[in-house]
Amino acid sequence: AQKDPKGWTSPQKVLAPPMVYITGEEMTHYAMQLILAQWIKPHVDTTKWEFFDLSCKARDESEDKVLHDAVAAGARIGAIFKEPTITPTTQQAHAMGLKKGWGSPNGAMRKGWNGVTISRDTIHIEGVELGFKRPVLFDRHAVGGEYGAGWAHTGTGRLMTTFFPDDHSLHPVIIDARRLDNASNVAVVYHNPLDNVREMAHHFFGRCLEMKVVPFVVTKKTVFKWQEPFWKTHKDVFDEFYKDQFKAEGLLDTTDGELAHLISDAATMQIIRWTKGGFGMSAHNYDGDMLTDEIAQAHRSPGFITSNLMGVAADGRAIKEFEASHGTVSDLWYAHLVGKPTSLNPLGLAEALMGAMSHSGVLAGHEAKLRVDRYVDCLRRALHATFRAGEGTQDMVGEGQKGKTTEEFIDTVAKRLSQYIARDLDKEQELLEYAGTTFKPKAVFSASMAEAVDRDALLEVFKEFADSSGETEQPTTLTFDQFEQLMVRLGAAPVKNPSRISSAREV
Amino acid sequence: AQKDPKGWTSPQKVLAPPMVYITGEEMTHYAMQLILAQWIKPHVDTTKWEFFDLSCKARDESEDKVLHDAVAAGARIGAIFKEPTITPTTQQAHAMGLKKGWGSPNGAMRKGWNGVTISRDTIHIEGVELGFKRPVLFDRHAVGGEYGAGWAHTGTGRLMTTFFPDDHSLHPVIIDARRLDNASNVAVVYHNPLDNVREMAHHFFGRCLEMKVVPFVVTKKTVFKWQEPFWKTHKDVFDEFYKDQFKAEGLLDTTDGELAHLISDAATMQIIRWTKGGFGMSAHNYDGDMLTDEIAQAHRSPGFITSNLMGVAADGRAIKEFEASHGTVSDLWYAHLVGKPTSLNPLGLAEALMGAMSHSGVLAGHEAKLRVDRYVDCLRRALHATFRAGEGTQDMVGEGQKGKTTEEFIDTVAKRLSQYIARDLDKEQELLEYAGTTFKPKAVFSASMAEAVDRDALLEVFKEFADSSGETEQPTTLTFDQFEQLMVRLGAAPVKNPSRISSAREV
């Protein structure tokens, strides 16, 4: 490459705008070290990134100063990537020799960045079918609800809750007065701060419009009357700023031309029914916790959903923190430590990193954004093409096939990424054709799921259906192996041992 | 029939023990009137049943005395069947000409009957595959949580919650003190009474053991620390009274030999994964609301899940109220009123009625129980056999097939029931053979769901899988029609218009 019209070929790398990079622990930290070395460093100048170590050890040694520094830097810079971290129990903290059990960093981050919403969206791989066909977007209110509740275990007695307005001319108000007549009770009090729900609504509807999905506001307001303002604020913002645009896009055709409300328990049903995707939900904090996990499972697993915190800086800039939806994957880490080969799928980590980099571009202005997005686009295409080529990790190849190890996969993507970047310089068009022909989509499914399939039970179902006719005969033959792949991919295959699958969950 | 060894052939009917029968409104009331006339009256002497009319009109005219009478009778008798009722909004109450919008009767019933748990279990039809293969049991704590919350919408200020113990020698305790710093907040306070959790645990584990399913206690106690006692009480009861029995049955093989706890958001995932069923969950009130609706949908629809309130009388007797999990099915009612044919599936209603009758037998002693159970057994077999014979309502026959109308279905079951009862008198064995040969199971699925299937999309998936091999060939052929039935039955078929399906929900 003699000329460098786009300013980012080696040796001249893409200059990445400022970003906060928070490092964590165990398997995901190990994988991210490899990714930084092989995907990022050869192509990206990261000198403007600020790194913070939120490992238990670093937090302990600094008496949690690292956390406060990271939060301050995040508030200043506005684009944050975070690796999964560990929040040790008191016992674990003791075993690790820590001064104390440093709590989850989430609270400090949500507070320091004025967290408004946690966006959790389905991740899709072009040409590979996962759960939902089209995107499912979710915004979960990042504040309020039982997460910040005060509580006590009580005997019999009376409970009184009083509100003292800041306006001293106003009388105190008794909000609730009740008898606790059981010998054993728990009393719980919490509040939902509502000032940022307008920002949440704008964020949510803007995203829904961009992705062309149908928006739903989810509450239990029919019974929990205090949830009415959450809906009302969404509705007001929608009617004033978004309704006409959604209508023009045909996104209100199935909701009588209006923003639709969905009761939270009905939402648990629709998530199972609406397998096509193409919808968005905005919900309170705990409902969001429940429903996004259901969506993750309906789509495939927590590895295929994002987890991004959107906050607002004092000057109105959006602060966005991106992380994978899963934890540090301890079981693979222990396997790695004793020298066993591992196969970690880094899709969620990579999506978070790419999201943070893209947002750093937004904050740095048009030119910077174009450069960063071009790199991110290459990385995403290289990643997707590797999965499509059947060169994925163990969870993404067909039954009987061997998936790549953690290291092999990262290496394979790195090679493809280099090709993409090199070709992109001179012949963008050729790259597109190349990607289209060589990496032909093939059916892939989770090998760990396949192991859990009850083949006998499945064969019974198959036989029942296949034998019940006999009169009509069609030329199309579906072999049982193909059928099994289909069932597994649809998440419809019966499993042998439910608890073994459940224990695979890391989050 | 000359002789009557079992004491319940016509003209001598089964003498049904005392039971409270609560009538409701609209389509479900109409269907129950037919059921009473054709299934019950010809075979059962209901003179000991006490009927209460909880229609809006009757509640309005009696100033809600009927509700209080029904609750009192329920507490005295202990076995209650309830048809779906209407809780009108203020506008509806006005339109109906009511004095006021009489609230939901549920609160008064839960209180009057010392409601402990609402049991919601999957309904299964022998020989017809619905969602879960084996039973899924659920117990939802009938008291506490946000349903009884006090709340207020506030500006900025301070909120203080104080507990005043009944023991006057103790000081008041400040349970929570916080600033509400947003311009707009809602403050929420509630309590969970815990005294009856032991009874709930006994009820739950007893049921799990009887149905041979694996028990799970579901909470969010990892974050909502006040939920620890709910788990701890279950665990104590389990270890003391049930552990050995569950172990002996092999029901702890997948849970390391111990009672398993499941975090509520993880439960939303497992409900999708554990398609085989064979598990039970016990949960707090709101979690139960969310999770049971998810289970209903994963199984098929709210028509295939029970809703039974278990309470405790002052003398320790179990008070049990049985109702269908769905509402009054207004859309079919309005169709019926203008003379259109309807096809209401009364399975949920019938299961509730049979449940209440069986419990009335339990309360009336051994002899009465045997007689009632024999009748209930005939009714259940007649009902199931009618579905299996392909003579079900519109939601239970194959695509293109015409389901029975509401009236035809009830009539068909009535005829079969009479045959069963008549034959049972003299040749029980013949009946079994008769049922086994004539009513051969066939694949059935929801016609309304079938209408919503995106056949083009399905065909694409089918083709992709069927074509991708080509090397191996197996003799078994699955036609596309069979395949579609399979997909629909598994709930895995993509749908064309999600909102149209959603509007079919009545509850």
Short mmCIF file of N, CA and C in Angstrom, two decimals, chain A residues 161-165 171-178 188-194 224-230, chain B residues 146 148-161 178 180 182-190:
data_model
loop_
_atom_site.label_atom_id
_atom_site.label_comp_id
_atom_site.label_asym_id
_atom_site.label_seq_id
_atom_site.Cartn_x
_atom_site.Cartn_y
_atom_site.Cartn_z
N THR A 161 -44.79 5.53 57.20
CA THR A 161 -43.86 6.15 56.25
C THR A 161 -44.30 7.59 56.02
N THR A 162 -43.40 8.49 56.28
CA THR A 162 -43.72 9.93 56.23
C THR A 162 -42.81 10.65 55.26
N PHE A 163 -43.39 11.58 54.50
CA PHE A 163 -42.61 12.38 53.56
C PHE A 163 -42.55 13.82 54.06
N PHE A 164 -41.33 14.35 54.15
CA PHE A 164 -41.11 15.73 54.59
C PHE A 164 -40.65 16.55 53.40
N PRO A 165 -41.55 17.35 52.78
CA PRO A 165 -41.16 18.12 51.59
C PRO A 165 -40.06 19.12 51.92
N HIS A 171 -46.72 20.80 55.08
CA HIS A 171 -46.76 19.83 56.17
C HIS A 171 -46.15 18.50 55.74
N PRO A 172 -45.65 17.77 56.70
CA PRO A 172 -45.26 16.38 56.37
C PRO A 172 -46.50 15.60 55.92
N VAL A 173 -46.28 14.57 55.09
CA VAL A 173 -47.38 13.76 54.56
C VAL A 173 -47.17 12.31 54.97
N ILE A 174 -48.18 11.71 55.55
CA ILE A 174 -48.08 10.28 55.85
C ILE A 174 -48.43 9.51 54.57
N ILE A 175 -47.45 8.84 54.03
CA ILE A 175 -47.64 8.14 52.76
C ILE A 175 -48.28 6.79 52.98
N ASP A 176 -47.95 6.16 54.08
CA ASP A 176 -48.49 4.82 54.35
C ASP A 176 -48.43 4.56 55.84
N ALA A 177 -49.49 3.97 56.35
CA ALA A 177 -49.51 3.56 57.75
C ALA A 177 -50.21 2.22 57.80
N ARG A 178 -49.55 1.22 58.38
CA ARG A 178 -50.14 -0.13 58.36
C ARG A 178 -49.74 -0.92 59.60
N VAL A 188 -40.56 -3.25 53.43
CA VAL A 188 -39.69 -2.82 52.32
C VAL A 188 -40.12 -1.44 51.84
N VAL A 189 -39.16 -0.54 51.68
CA VAL A 189 -39.50 0.78 51.14
C VAL A 189 -38.47 1.16 50.07
N TYR A 190 -38.98 1.69 48.98
CA TYR A 190 -38.07 2.15 47.91
C TYR A 190 -38.70 3.33 47.20
N HIS A 191 -37.94 3.95 46.30
CA HIS A 191 -38.55 4.99 45.48
C HIS A 191 -38.04 4.90 44.04
N ASN A 192 -38.81 5.41 43.13
CA ASN A 192 -38.40 5.53 41.73
C ASN A 192 -38.22 7.00 41.40
N PRO A 193 -36.98 7.44 41.17
CA PRO A 193 -36.77 8.81 40.70
C PRO A 193 -37.17 8.88 39.22
N LEU A 194 -37.94 9.90 38.87
CA LEU A 194 -38.55 9.89 37.53
C LEU A 194 -38.01 10.96 36.59
N PHE A 224 -50.14 -1.76 39.90
CA PHE A 224 -49.18 -0.91 40.61
C PHE A 224 -49.35 0.51 40.06
N LYS A 225 -50.34 1.22 40.63
CA LYS A 225 -50.79 2.50 40.07
C LYS A 225 -49.66 3.53 39.99
N TRP A 226 -48.64 3.40 40.86
CA TRP A 226 -47.56 4.39 40.86
C TRP A 226 -46.69 4.30 39.61
N GLN A 227 -46.94 3.31 38.77
CA GLN A 227 -46.14 3.18 37.55
C GLN A 227 -46.75 3.95 36.39
N GLU A 228 -47.88 4.60 36.63
CA GLU A 228 -48.54 5.38 35.58
C GLU A 228 -47.63 6.49 35.00
N PRO A 229 -46.91 7.26 35.85
CA PRO A 229 -46.09 8.33 35.27
C PRO A 229 -45.00 7.83 34.32
N PHE A 230 -44.49 6.65 34.56
CA PHE A 230 -43.46 6.09 33.68
C PHE A 230 -44.03 5.93 32.27
N GLU B 146 -45.95 -5.97 46.30
CA GLU B 146 -46.40 -4.64 45.87
C GLU B 146 -47.91 -4.53 45.66
N GLY B 148 -50.14 -4.90 47.78
CA GLY B 148 -50.71 -4.17 48.92
C GLY B 148 -49.89 -2.95 49.29
N ALA B 149 -49.17 -2.40 48.33
CA ALA B 149 -48.26 -1.30 48.64
C ALA B 149 -49.00 0.00 48.92
N GLY B 150 -48.41 0.83 49.80
CA GLY B 150 -48.80 2.22 49.93
C GLY B 150 -47.82 3.04 49.11
N TRP B 151 -48.27 4.15 48.55
CA TRP B 151 -47.37 4.90 47.67
C TRP B 151 -47.84 6.34 47.55
N ALA B 152 -46.94 7.19 47.10
CA ALA B 152 -47.31 8.57 46.79
C ALA B 152 -46.36 9.12 45.75
N HIS B 153 -46.87 10.03 44.98
CA HIS B 153 -46.06 10.77 44.00
C HIS B 153 -45.57 12.02 44.72
N THR B 154 -44.27 12.24 44.77
CA THR B 154 -43.74 13.34 45.56
C THR B 154 -42.80 14.24 44.76
N GLY B 155 -42.54 15.43 45.31
CA GLY B 155 -41.45 16.27 44.83
C GLY B 155 -40.21 15.96 45.63
N THR B 156 -39.28 16.93 45.73
CA THR B 156 -38.07 16.69 46.52
C THR B 156 -38.41 16.76 48.01
N GLY B 157 -37.65 16.01 48.78
CA GLY B 157 -37.88 16.00 50.21
C GLY B 157 -37.22 14.79 50.84
N ARG B 158 -37.63 14.49 52.07
CA ARG B 158 -37.06 13.36 52.79
C ARG B 158 -38.15 12.36 53.16
N LEU B 159 -37.79 11.10 53.07
CA LEU B 159 -38.76 10.03 53.33
C LEU B 159 -38.28 9.24 54.53
N MET B 160 -39.15 9.01 55.50
CA MET B 160 -38.72 8.25 56.66
C MET B 160 -39.76 7.18 56.98
N THR B 161 -39.27 5.98 57.21
CA THR B 161 -40.16 4.85 57.52
C THR B 161 -39.80 4.33 58.91
N ARG B 178 -34.35 8.41 53.66
CA ARG B 178 -33.69 8.73 52.38
C ARG B 178 -34.15 10.08 51.86
N LEU B 180 -35.32 12.18 48.60
CA LEU B 180 -35.85 12.04 47.25
C LEU B 180 -35.45 13.33 46.54
N ASN B 182 -35.14 13.97 43.15
CA ASN B 182 -35.69 14.34 41.85
C ASN B 182 -36.88 15.28 42.05
N ALA B 183 -37.19 16.05 41.01
CA ALA B 183 -38.38 16.89 41.07
C ALA B 183 -39.63 16.02 41.10
N SER B 184 -39.52 14.82 40.50
CA SER B 184 -40.66 13.90 40.45
C SER B 184 -40.20 12.52 40.92
N ASN B 185 -40.87 11.99 41.93
CA ASN B 185 -40.55 10.65 42.45
C ASN B 185 -41.83 9.92 42.78
N VAL B 186 -41.76 8.59 42.83
CA VAL B 186 -42.80 7.85 43.54
C VAL B 186 -42.13 7.09 44.67
N ALA B 187 -42.75 7.14 45.85
CA ALA B 187 -42.26 6.38 47.01
C ALA B 187 -43.21 5.21 47.23
N VAL B 188 -42.65 4.05 47.50
CA VAL B 188 -43.45 2.83 47.60
C VAL B 188 -43.07 2.07 48.87
N VAL B 189 -44.07 1.63 49.61
CA VAL B 189 -43.78 0.83 50.81
C VAL B 189 -44.74 -0.36 50.88
N TYR B 190 -44.18 -1.51 51.19
CA TYR B 190 -45.02 -2.69 51.33
C TYR B 190 -44.41 -3.63 52.35
#
